[in-house]
Amino acid sequence: MTDSQGPRANHDDDRVVTQLSIRHNASRAAIAAAVALAGLGTVRTVLLRSRSDAPDPVRGSFRARALRHVSALTVRRLAELTPVSPNTLPFARVVIDRTMRSLAPVLRDTTIEPIVDGAVRGEWVHGPKASRTDAIILYVHGGGFIAGSVLSYRGVTSRLSTATRLPVFAVDYRLAPEHPFPAAPHDVARAYRWLRARYPAKHIVVAGDSAGGYLAADLAITNARNRSAAPAALLLFSPMTDLSLEIAASHEAADQDGIISVPVATAAIAHFTTDRLELRPAPGTSLPPTLIHTSDSELFAADAIALAERLRAAGAVCELEVWPDQMHVFHALPALVPEARTAYRAAARFVSDILDATTRTERLS
């Protein structure tokens, strides 16, 4: 089956409980994971045609491939030569923030409302087309637990808000090494409870990328374990799954990412925790439907695949999209990578399908 418009749930086949989407030229590991997932039960595998500007239709766009190669020779090598330490982090954070703001500038006519309510800190982001008021998105930014901010991610959150037409609350969680584990997950959980006082759980989508993807998924898994109300859905961009990095390091894409490498990720995570933490959802718990985006050429490709497999094994509905030739969290590169815009539209369709189904159910009850 092919669909140039992206993945859609098959509402006519109740047997389909998981949809695994592999964008063209998925790596051997990704394809092997698809086969493994198919062996777990009823899974629909969807092959999507690329709408990129690549001359070869099974590859990512020329711009995405060129950017990844140039970045691997410059940004990645520079990062590997720079120690990740309390002395270098202040400067690194400034560089990362300014770079992200230039590569993903906030959309014009976006409104920002800073929030400080006790221990809850963050900001409401309303993109120029955020017309819905019945639901919201809680966004947890990435940055390896040591960098990133709600300010640097305004380009991401404004685009996600516009694509989904929903307000986004970006949580300003505490960073390591000043605030190591468990400060960040506590802040994310506190923000979720704060939102729960204002919206029903089934009207809250939890999203995040990279380290933020780990924290977002950890929130949902912890809530399920504690039998707390599950959010409407999980939306994860290039999430980490195993903080020991054993899964990531074993994948053939570990050396292909244009931004991040195993040594840099290891050094960053060490400031957050020395425990071998990983996401392991418990079978039979109430887990939200999940969409995961990753690339076949990024460091955490295997993490995303492993998380999808674990969620499926635990009984969750999970869609996995593997995009070809992209860098880690390519959604943060809309000024350079055409696939970023397509990815936001795919995420919006997923969110809309989930929330519309919730609305129909509520009207019938």
mmCIF file of C-alpha atoms in Angstrom:
data_model
loop_
_atom_site.group_PDB
_atom_site.id
_atom_site.type_symbol
_atom_site.label_atom_id
_atom_site.label_comp_id
_atom_site.label_asym_id
_atom_site.label_seq_id
_atom_site.Cartn_x
_atom_site.Cartn_y
_atom_site.Cartn_z
ATOM 1 C CA MET A 1 0.000 0.000 0.000
ATOM 2 C CA THR A 2 1.245 3.487 -0.825
ATOM 3 C CA ASP A 3 -0.071 6.846 0.274
ATOM 4 C CA SER A 4 1.579 10.062 -0.828
ATOM 5 C CA GLN A 5 -0.347 12.011 1.799
ATOM 6 C CA GLY A 6 1.027 10.169 4.817
ATOM 7 C CA PRO A 7 -0.277 7.497 7.192
ATOM 8 C CA ARG A 8 -3.914 7.241 8.102
ATOM 9 C CA ALA A 9 -5.629 4.871 10.461
ATOM 10 C CA ASN A 10 -7.702 2.157 8.829
ATOM 11 C CA HIS A 11 -11.062 2.593 10.504
ATOM 12 C CA ASP A 12 -12.612 -0.219 8.438
ATOM 13 C CA ASP A 13 -10.400 -2.989 9.825
ATOM 14 C CA ASP A 14 -10.725 -3.469 13.568
ATOM 15 C CA ARG A 15 -7.964 -6.070 13.458
ATOM 16 C CA VAL A 16 -5.378 -3.409 12.714
ATOM 17 C CA VAL A 17 -4.135 -2.274 16.097
ATOM 18 C CA THR A 18 -0.748 -0.859 15.100
ATOM 19 C CA GLN A 19 0.396 0.955 11.997
ATOM 20 C CA LEU A 20 4.087 0.909 11.151
ATOM 21 C CA SER A 21 5.005 3.433 8.470
ATOM 22 C CA ILE A 22 8.425 3.216 6.850
ATOM 23 C CA ARG A 23 9.408 6.057 4.579
ATOM 24 C CA HIS A 24 11.522 5.153 1.594
ATOM 25 C CA ASN A 25 14.999 3.701 1.910
ATOM 26 C CA ALA A 26 14.603 2.615 5.522
ATOM 27 C CA SER A 27 17.760 0.981 6.810
ATOM 28 C CA ARG A 28 18.125 -2.771 7.113
ATOM 29 C CA ALA A 29 17.627 -2.438 10.856
ATOM 30 C CA ALA A 30 14.358 -0.548 10.358
ATOM 31 C CA ILE A 31 13.059 -3.107 7.894
ATOM 32 C CA ALA A 32 14.088 -5.926 10.221
ATOM 33 C CA ALA A 33 12.190 -4.191 13.008
ATOM 34 C CA ALA A 34 9.123 -3.990 10.776
ATOM 35 C CA VAL A 35 9.302 -7.715 10.194
ATOM 36 C CA ALA A 36 9.731 -8.329 13.909
ATOM 37 C CA LEU A 37 6.764 -6.108 14.698
ATOM 38 C CA ALA A 38 4.652 -7.865 12.104
ATOM 39 C CA GLY A 39 5.417 -11.125 13.848
ATOM 40 C CA LEU A 40 3.940 -9.755 17.058
ATOM 41 C CA GLY A 41 0.425 -9.536 15.740
ATOM 42 C CA THR A 42 -1.815 -7.613 13.394
ATOM 43 C CA VAL A 43 0.285 -4.812 11.966
ATOM 44 C CA ARG A 44 -0.267 -2.733 8.871
ATOM 45 C CA THR A 45 2.954 -1.769 7.097
ATOM 46 C CA VAL A 46 2.589 1.324 4.951
ATOM 47 C CA LEU A 47 5.198 2.334 2.369
ATOM 48 C CA LEU A 48 4.996 6.022 1.610
ATOM 49 C CA ARG A 49 6.143 7.646 -1.591
ATOM 50 C CA SER A 50 8.556 10.530 -1.100
ATOM 51 C CA ARG A 51 7.320 13.965 -2.108
ATOM 52 C CA SER A 52 10.800 15.432 -1.779
ATOM 53 C CA ASP A 53 12.956 17.065 -4.440
ATOM 54 C CA ALA A 54 15.318 14.089 -4.566
ATOM 55 C CA PRO A 55 16.099 12.764 -8.061
ATOM 56 C CA ASP A 56 15.954 9.254 -6.621
ATOM 57 C CA PRO A 57 12.415 8.745 -5.245
ATOM 58 C CA VAL A 58 13.610 6.289 -2.590
ATOM 59 C CA ARG A 59 15.885 8.861 -0.952
ATOM 60 C CA GLY A 60 15.390 11.927 1.167
ATOM 61 C CA SER A 61 15.564 15.323 -0.502
ATOM 62 C CA PHE A 62 18.863 16.552 -1.912
ATOM 63 C CA ARG A 63 18.880 19.341 0.666
ATOM 64 C CA ALA A 64 18.427 16.889 3.525
ATOM 65 C CA ARG A 65 21.236 14.644 2.285
ATOM 66 C CA ALA A 66 23.604 17.530 1.603
ATOM 67 C CA LEU A 67 22.899 19.114 4.973
ATOM 68 C CA ARG A 68 23.539 15.865 6.819
ATOM 69 C CA HIS A 69 26.875 15.312 5.102
ATOM 70 C CA VAL A 70 28.081 18.893 5.587
ATOM 71 C CA SER A 71 26.941 18.926 9.204
ATOM 72 C CA ALA A 72 28.689 15.606 9.898
ATOM 73 C CA LEU A 73 31.967 17.146 8.726
ATOM 74 C CA THR A 74 31.523 20.362 10.695
ATOM 75 C CA VAL A 75 28.966 20.537 13.506
ATOM 76 C CA ARG A 76 29.318 16.950 14.625
ATOM 77 C CA ARG A 77 33.125 17.019 14.602
ATOM 78 C CA LEU A 78 33.185 20.304 16.490
ATOM 79 C CA ALA A 79 30.810 18.886 19.101
ATOM 80 C CA GLU A 80 33.031 15.829 19.519
ATOM 81 C CA LEU A 81 36.059 18.043 20.112
ATOM 82 C CA THR A 82 34.297 20.205 22.706
ATOM 83 C CA PRO A 83 34.141 18.821 26.262
ATOM 84 C CA VAL A 84 30.645 18.578 27.726
ATOM 85 C CA SER A 85 31.293 20.121 31.128
ATOM 86 C CA PRO A 86 29.861 22.754 33.480
ATOM 87 C CA ASN A 87 32.510 25.136 32.125
ATOM 88 C CA THR A 88 31.521 24.779 28.473
ATOM 89 C CA LEU A 89 27.760 24.402 28.862
ATOM 90 C CA PRO A 90 26.820 28.081 29.332
ATOM 91 C CA PHE A 91 28.416 29.006 26.002
ATOM 92 C CA ALA A 92 27.114 25.849 24.304
ATOM 93 C CA ARG A 93 23.572 26.623 25.426
ATOM 94 C CA VAL A 94 23.738 30.109 23.923
ATOM 95 C CA VAL A 95 25.066 28.740 20.625
ATOM 96 C CA ILE A 96 22.401 26.023 20.491
ATOM 97 C CA ASP A 97 19.597 28.459 21.276
ATOM 98 C CA ARG A 98 20.693 30.996 18.659
ATOM 99 C CA THR A 99 21.223 28.306 16.033
ATOM 100 C CA MET A 100 17.800 26.786 16.596
ATOM 101 C CA ARG A 101 16.108 30.180 16.477
ATOM 102 C CA SER A 102 17.743 30.871 13.102
ATOM 103 C CA LEU A 103 16.953 27.451 11.604
ATOM 104 C CA ALA A 104 13.414 27.373 12.987
ATOM 105 C CA PRO A 105 12.284 30.983 13.415
ATOM 106 C CA VAL A 106 9.016 31.482 15.216
ATOM 107 C CA LEU A 107 6.096 31.885 12.827
ATOM 108 C CA ARG A 108 4.822 35.391 12.287
ATOM 109 C CA ASP A 109 1.684 36.280 14.292
ATOM 110 C CA THR A 110 2.432 33.642 16.916
ATOM 111 C CA THR A 111 1.428 34.727 20.418
ATOM 112 C CA ILE A 112 3.464 33.765 23.476
ATOM 113 C CA GLU A 113 2.196 33.810 27.069
ATOM 114 C CA PRO A 114 4.866 33.091 29.714
ATOM 115 C CA ILE A 115 3.618 31.119 32.717
ATOM 116 C CA VAL A 116 5.052 31.004 36.226
ATOM 117 C CA ASP A 117 2.626 29.321 38.601
ATOM 118 C CA GLY A 118 4.408 28.045 41.671
ATOM 119 C CA ALA A 119 6.851 25.378 40.505
ATOM 120 C CA VAL A 120 5.275 25.211 37.034
ATOM 121 C CA ARG A 121 7.177 27.224 34.452
ATOM 122 C CA GLY A 122 6.676 27.382 30.732
ATOM 123 C CA GLU A 123 4.787 29.266 28.075
ATOM 124 C CA TRP A 124 1.633 29.031 26.032
ATOM 125 C CA VAL A 125 2.311 29.151 22.301
ATOM 126 C CA HIS A 126 -0.537 29.942 19.930
ATOM 127 C CA GLY A 127 0.439 29.602 16.286
ATOM 128 C CA PRO A 128 -1.263 31.845 13.713
ATOM 129 C CA LYS A 129 -3.812 29.124 12.877
ATOM 130 C CA ALA A 130 -4.399 27.729 16.380
ATOM 131 C CA SER A 131 -8.183 28.053 16.339
ATOM 132 C CA ARG A 132 -9.137 24.985 18.409
ATOM 133 C CA THR A 133 -9.856 25.421 22.097
ATOM 134 C CA ASP A 134 -11.084 21.937 22.994
ATOM 135 C CA ALA A 135 -7.632 20.398 23.516
ATOM 136 C CA ILE A 136 -3.980 21.307 24.015
ATOM 137 C CA ILE A 137 -0.470 19.923 23.536
ATOM 138 C CA LEU A 138 2.114 19.635 26.305
ATOM 139 C CA TYR A 139 5.526 19.922 24.624
ATOM 140 C CA VAL A 140 8.789 18.751 26.211
ATOM 141 C CA HIS A 141 11.824 20.103 24.359
ATOM 142 C CA GLY A 142 15.009 18.180 23.628
ATOM 143 C CA GLY A 143 18.629 19.042 24.255
ATOM 144 C CA GLY A 144 20.192 15.981 25.829
ATOM 145 C CA PHE A 145 18.821 16.913 29.293
ATOM 146 C CA ILE A 146 21.482 19.659 29.502
ATOM 147 C CA ALA A 147 20.467 22.237 26.875
ATOM 148 C CA GLY A 148 17.513 23.585 24.932
ATOM 149 C CA SER A 149 14.803 25.916 26.166
ATOM 150 C CA VAL A 150 11.255 26.973 25.487
ATOM 151 C CA LEU A 151 12.702 30.056 23.789
ATOM 152 C CA SER A 152 14.906 28.120 21.379
ATOM 153 C CA TYR A 153 12.010 25.766 20.560
ATOM 154 C CA ARG A 154 9.468 28.448 19.694
ATOM 155 C CA GLY A 155 9.966 27.705 16.017
ATOM 156 C CA VAL A 156 9.030 24.075 16.657
ATOM 157 C CA THR A 157 6.129 24.756 19.002
ATOM 158 C CA SER A 158 4.661 27.509 16.803
ATOM 159 C CA ARG A 159 4.716 25.168 13.795
ATOM 160 C CA LEU A 160 3.224 22.305 15.783
ATOM 161 C CA SER A 161 0.518 24.642 17.069
ATOM 162 C CA THR A 162 -0.257 25.888 13.568
ATOM 163 C CA ALA A 163 -0.283 22.407 12.024
ATOM 164 C CA THR A 164 -2.571 20.945 14.703
ATOM 165 C CA ARG A 165 -4.508 24.210 15.277
ATOM 166 C CA LEU A 166 -3.999 23.639 19.005
ATOM 167 C CA PRO A 167 -2.435 25.737 21.765
ATOM 168 C CA VAL A 168 0.900 24.313 22.897
ATOM 169 C CA PHE A 169 2.187 24.532 26.464
ATOM 170 C CA ALA A 170 5.988 24.253 26.377
ATOM 171 C CA VAL A 171 7.261 23.229 29.802
ATOM 172 C CA ASP A 172 10.441 24.927 31.000
ATOM 173 C CA TYR A 173 11.897 22.009 32.939
ATOM 174 C CA ARG A 174 15.121 22.181 34.918
ATOM 175 C CA LEU A 175 18.326 21.104 33.180
ATOM 176 C CA ALA A 176 21.314 19.051 34.282
ATOM 177 C CA PRO A 177 23.977 19.269 35.585
ATOM 178 C CA GLU A 178 22.551 22.002 37.819
ATOM 179 C CA HIS A 179 19.455 19.866 38.348
ATOM 180 C CA PRO A 180 20.135 16.172 37.655
ATOM 181 C CA PHE A 181 17.609 13.328 37.630
ATOM 182 C CA PRO A 182 14.837 13.266 38.780
ATOM 183 C CA ALA A 183 14.288 17.039 38.491
ATOM 184 C CA ALA A 184 13.276 16.995 34.810
ATOM 185 C CA PRO A 185 10.679 14.186 35.004
ATOM 186 C CA HIS A 186 9.276 15.763 38.174
ATOM 187 C CA ASP A 187 8.855 19.088 36.354
ATOM 188 C CA VAL A 188 7.156 17.424 33.386
ATOM 189 C CA ALA A 189 4.793 15.493 35.672
ATOM 190 C CA ARG A 190 4.018 18.700 37.587
ATOM 191 C CA ALA A 191 3.185 20.511 34.336
ATOM 192 C CA TYR A 192 0.892 17.662 33.293
ATOM 193 C CA ARG A 193 -0.967 17.797 36.610
ATOM 194 C CA TRP A 194 -1.268 21.583 36.218
ATOM 195 C CA LEU A 195 -2.827 21.105 32.789
ATOM 196 C CA ARG A 196 -5.077 18.331 34.109
ATOM 197 C CA ALA A 197 -6.645 20.889 36.436
ATOM 198 C CA ARG A 198 -7.703 22.805 33.311
ATOM 199 C CA TYR A 199 -8.351 20.104 30.696
ATOM 200 C CA PRO A 200 -9.509 16.474 30.794
ATOM 201 C CA ALA A 201 -6.653 14.015 30.216
ATOM 202 C CA LYS A 202 -8.272 12.861 26.960
ATOM 203 C CA HIS A 203 -7.906 16.404 25.640
ATOM 204 C CA ILE A 204 -4.166 16.642 26.333
ATOM 205 C CA VAL A 205 -1.602 15.433 23.788
ATOM 206 C CA VAL A 206 1.905 14.970 25.195
ATOM 207 C CA ALA A 207 4.738 15.570 22.727
ATOM 208 C CA GLY A 208 8.499 15.832 22.822
ATOM 209 C CA ASP A 209 11.718 15.315 20.900
ATOM 210 C CA SER A 210 14.991 13.545 21.689
ATOM 211 C CA ALA A 211 15.554 13.795 25.460
ATOM 212 C CA GLY A 212 12.174 15.518 25.650
ATOM 213 C CA GLY A 213 10.717 12.536 23.836
ATOM 214 C CA TYR A 214 12.147 10.308 26.540
ATOM 215 C CA LEU A 215 10.592 12.508 29.239
ATOM 216 C CA ALA A 216 7.231 12.644 27.451
ATOM 217 C CA ALA A 217 7.092 8.872 27.040
ATOM 218 C CA ASP A 218 8.295 8.367 30.606
ATOM 219 C CA LEU A 219 5.391 10.506 31.821
ATOM 220 C CA ALA A 220 2.858 8.357 29.961
ATOM 221 C CA ILE A 221 4.476 5.086 31.057
ATOM 222 C CA THR A 222 4.680 6.217 34.694
ATOM 223 C CA ASN A 223 1.040 7.358 34.644
ATOM 224 C CA ALA A 224 0.012 4.004 33.205
ATOM 225 C CA ARG A 225 1.958 2.154 35.877
ATOM 226 C CA ASN A 226 0.342 4.266 38.597
ATOM 227 C CA ARG A 227 -3.097 3.971 36.981
ATOM 228 C CA SER A 228 -3.284 7.724 36.535
ATOM 229 C CA ALA A 229 -5.261 9.234 33.697
ATOM 230 C CA ALA A 230 -3.543 8.702 30.351
ATOM 231 C CA PRO A 231 -3.184 11.601 27.901
ATOM 232 C CA ALA A 232 -5.053 11.501 24.620
ATOM 233 C CA ALA A 233 -1.928 10.638 22.648
ATOM 234 C CA LEU A 234 1.855 10.661 22.536
ATOM 235 C CA LEU A 235 3.739 12.414 19.739
ATOM 236 C CA LEU A 236 7.472 11.676 19.767
ATOM 237 C CA PHE A 237 10.150 13.050 17.442
ATOM 238 C CA SER A 238 13.426 11.054 17.472
ATOM 239 C CA PRO A 239 12.946 9.919 21.075
ATOM 240 C CA MET A 240 15.646 8.420 23.258
ATOM 241 C CA THR A 241 14.669 5.070 24.774
ATOM 242 C CA ASP A 242 17.774 3.603 26.408
ATOM 243 C CA LEU A 243 19.989 6.074 28.282
ATOM 244 C CA SER A 244 22.817 3.549 28.483
ATOM 245 C CA LEU A 245 23.003 4.064 24.670
ATOM 246 C CA GLU A 246 23.516 0.354 24.075
ATOM 247 C CA ILE A 247 20.619 0.261 21.620
ATOM 248 C CA ALA A 248 21.744 3.386 19.772
ATOM 249 C CA ALA A 249 25.394 2.332 19.556
ATOM 250 C CA SER A 250 24.482 -1.049 18.078
ATOM 251 C CA HIS A 251 22.579 0.465 15.152
ATOM 252 C CA GLU A 252 24.250 0.938 11.772
ATOM 253 C CA ALA A 253 23.036 4.565 11.718
ATOM 254 C CA ALA A 254 25.000 5.473 14.857
ATOM 255 C CA ASP A 255 27.831 6.898 12.764
ATOM 256 C CA GLN A 256 25.618 8.549 10.134
ATOM 257 C CA ASP A 257 23.937 11.320 12.123
ATOM 258 C CA GLY A 258 24.939 14.809 11.110
ATOM 259 C CA ILE A 259 24.698 16.371 14.555
ATOM 260 C CA ILE A 260 25.147 14.013 17.462
ATOM 261 C CA SER A 261 27.425 11.056 18.187
ATOM 262 C CA VAL A 262 27.602 8.372 20.866
ATOM 263 C CA PRO A 263 30.474 10.072 22.782
ATOM 264 C CA VAL A 264 28.663 13.423 22.902
ATOM 265 C CA ALA A 265 25.354 11.822 23.932
ATOM 266 C CA THR A 266 27.121 9.743 26.564
ATOM 267 C CA ALA A 267 28.757 12.822 28.078
ATOM 268 C CA ALA A 268 25.460 14.733 28.125
ATOM 269 C CA ILE A 269 23.476 11.916 29.717
ATOM 270 C CA ALA A 270 26.167 11.426 32.375
ATOM 271 C CA HIS A 271 25.335 14.896 33.710
ATOM 272 C CA PHE A 272 21.678 13.892 33.968
ATOM 273 C CA THR A 273 22.043 10.437 35.495
ATOM 274 C CA THR A 274 24.514 7.618 35.958
ATOM 275 C CA ASP A 275 21.701 5.067 36.203
ATOM 276 C CA ARG A 276 20.984 2.828 33.219
ATOM 277 C CA LEU A 277 17.499 4.172 32.645
ATOM 278 C CA GLU A 278 15.319 3.025 29.792
ATOM 279 C CA LEU A 279 11.681 3.133 28.770
ATOM 280 C CA ARG A 280 9.885 -0.148 29.443
ATOM 281 C CA PRO A 281 6.081 0.069 29.366
ATOM 282 C CA ALA A 282 4.343 -2.595 31.428
ATOM 283 C CA PRO A 283 1.997 -4.967 29.584
ATOM 284 C CA GLY A 284 -1.683 -4.469 30.247
ATOM 285 C CA THR A 285 -1.400 -0.853 31.350
ATOM 286 C CA SER A 286 -3.409 1.986 29.835
ATOM 287 C CA LEU A 287 -1.048 3.554 27.325
ATOM 288 C CA PRO A 288 -2.061 6.291 24.881
ATOM 289 C CA PRO A 289 -1.928 5.876 21.096
ATOM 290 C CA THR A 290 1.488 6.971 19.906
ATOM 291 C CA LEU A 291 3.114 8.354 16.766
ATOM 292 C CA ILE A 292 6.912 8.162 16.560
ATOM 293 C CA HIS A 293 9.035 9.904 13.922
ATOM 294 C CA THR A 294 12.647 8.896 13.345
ATOM 295 C CA SER A 295 15.149 8.651 10.497
ATOM 296 C CA ASP A 296 17.097 5.729 9.115
ATOM 297 C CA SER A 297 20.294 7.789 9.374
ATOM 298 C CA GLU A 298 20.162 9.227 12.878
ATOM 299 C CA LEU A 299 21.748 8.144 16.137
ATOM 300 C CA PHE A 300 18.504 7.228 17.890
ATOM 301 C CA ALA A 301 16.844 5.336 15.034
ATOM 302 C CA ALA A 302 17.117 2.024 16.886
ATOM 303 C CA ASP A 303 15.784 3.652 20.064
ATOM 304 C CA ALA A 304 12.645 4.766 18.251
ATOM 305 C CA ILE A 305 12.154 1.339 16.722
ATOM 306 C CA ALA A 306 12.698 -0.370 20.089
ATOM 307 C CA LEU A 307 10.209 1.932 21.788
ATOM 308 C CA ALA A 308 7.588 1.250 19.122
ATOM 309 C CA GLU A 309 8.138 -2.473 19.564
ATOM 310 C CA ARG A 310 7.876 -2.221 23.366
ATOM 311 C CA LEU A 311 4.717 -0.127 23.225
ATOM 312 C CA ARG A 312 3.140 -2.585 20.810
ATOM 313 C CA ALA A 313 4.123 -5.529 22.996
ATOM 314 C CA ALA A 314 2.538 -3.767 25.983
ATOM 315 C CA GLY A 315 -0.730 -3.464 24.093
ATOM 316 C CA ALA A 316 -0.539 0.120 22.876
ATOM 317 C CA VAL A 317 -1.474 1.419 19.436
ATOM 318 C CA CYS A 318 1.731 2.778 17.907
ATOM 319 C CA GLU A 319 2.594 4.233 14.514
ATOM 320 C CA LEU A 320 6.262 4.473 13.563
ATOM 321 C CA GLU A 321 7.474 6.567 10.632
ATOM 322 C CA VAL A 322 11.071 6.141 9.509
ATOM 323 C CA TRP A 323 12.105 9.035 7.263
ATOM 324 C CA PRO A 324 15.101 8.586 4.942
ATOM 325 C CA ASP A 325 18.349 10.534 5.069
ATOM 326 C CA GLN A 326 17.320 12.918 7.842
ATOM 327 C CA MET A 327 19.268 14.210 10.816
ATOM 328 C CA HIS A 328 18.229 13.838 14.424
ATOM 329 C CA VAL A 329 15.004 15.835 15.052
ATOM 330 C CA PHE A 330 14.828 17.174 11.497
ATOM 331 C CA HIS A 331 11.576 18.863 12.532
ATOM 332 C CA ALA A 332 13.773 21.608 13.998
ATOM 333 C CA LEU A 333 15.188 22.420 10.538
ATOM 334 C CA PRO A 334 12.197 23.739 8.564
ATOM 335 C CA ALA A 335 14.263 26.500 6.978
ATOM 336 C CA LEU A 336 16.559 23.909 5.391
ATOM 337 C CA VAL A 337 14.766 20.565 5.112
ATOM 338 C CA PRO A 338 11.525 20.252 3.100
ATOM 339 C CA GLU A 339 10.571 17.029 4.880
ATOM 340 C CA ALA A 340 10.116 18.982 8.119
ATOM 341 C CA ARG A 341 6.956 20.617 6.814
ATOM 342 C CA THR A 342 5.588 17.281 5.646
ATOM 343 C CA ALA A 343 6.349 15.772 9.051
ATOM 344 C CA TYR A 344 4.337 18.459 10.847
ATOM 345 C CA ARG A 345 1.382 17.760 8.575
ATOM 346 C CA ALA A 346 1.635 14.037 9.271
ATOM 347 C CA ALA A 347 1.752 14.706 13.010
ATOM 348 C CA ALA A 348 -1.280 16.989 12.715
ATOM 349 C CA ARG A 349 -3.302 14.320 10.918
ATOM 350 C CA PHE A 350 -2.491 11.833 13.679
ATOM 351 C CA VAL A 351 -3.496 14.277 16.422
ATOM 352 C CA SER A 352 -6.666 15.275 14.598
ATOM 353 C CA ASP A 353 -7.731 11.652 14.111
ATOM 354 C CA ILE A 354 -7.257 10.914 17.823
ATOM 355 C CA LEU A 355 -9.042 14.009 19.099
ATOM 356 C CA ASP A 356 -11.891 13.707 16.593
ATOM 357 C CA ALA A 357 -12.436 10.100 17.701
ATOM 358 C CA THR A 358 -12.497 11.263 21.318
ATOM 359 C CA THR A 359 -15.091 13.904 20.459
ATOM 360 C CA ARG A 360 -17.313 11.355 18.706
ATOM 361 C CA THR A 361 -17.081 9.011 21.682
ATOM 362 C CA GLU A 362 -17.974 11.763 24.131
ATOM 363 C CA ARG A 363 -21.017 12.753 22.071
ATOM 364 C CA LEU A 364 -22.266 9.173 22.086
ATOM 365 C CA SER A 365 -21.812 8.705 25.824
#
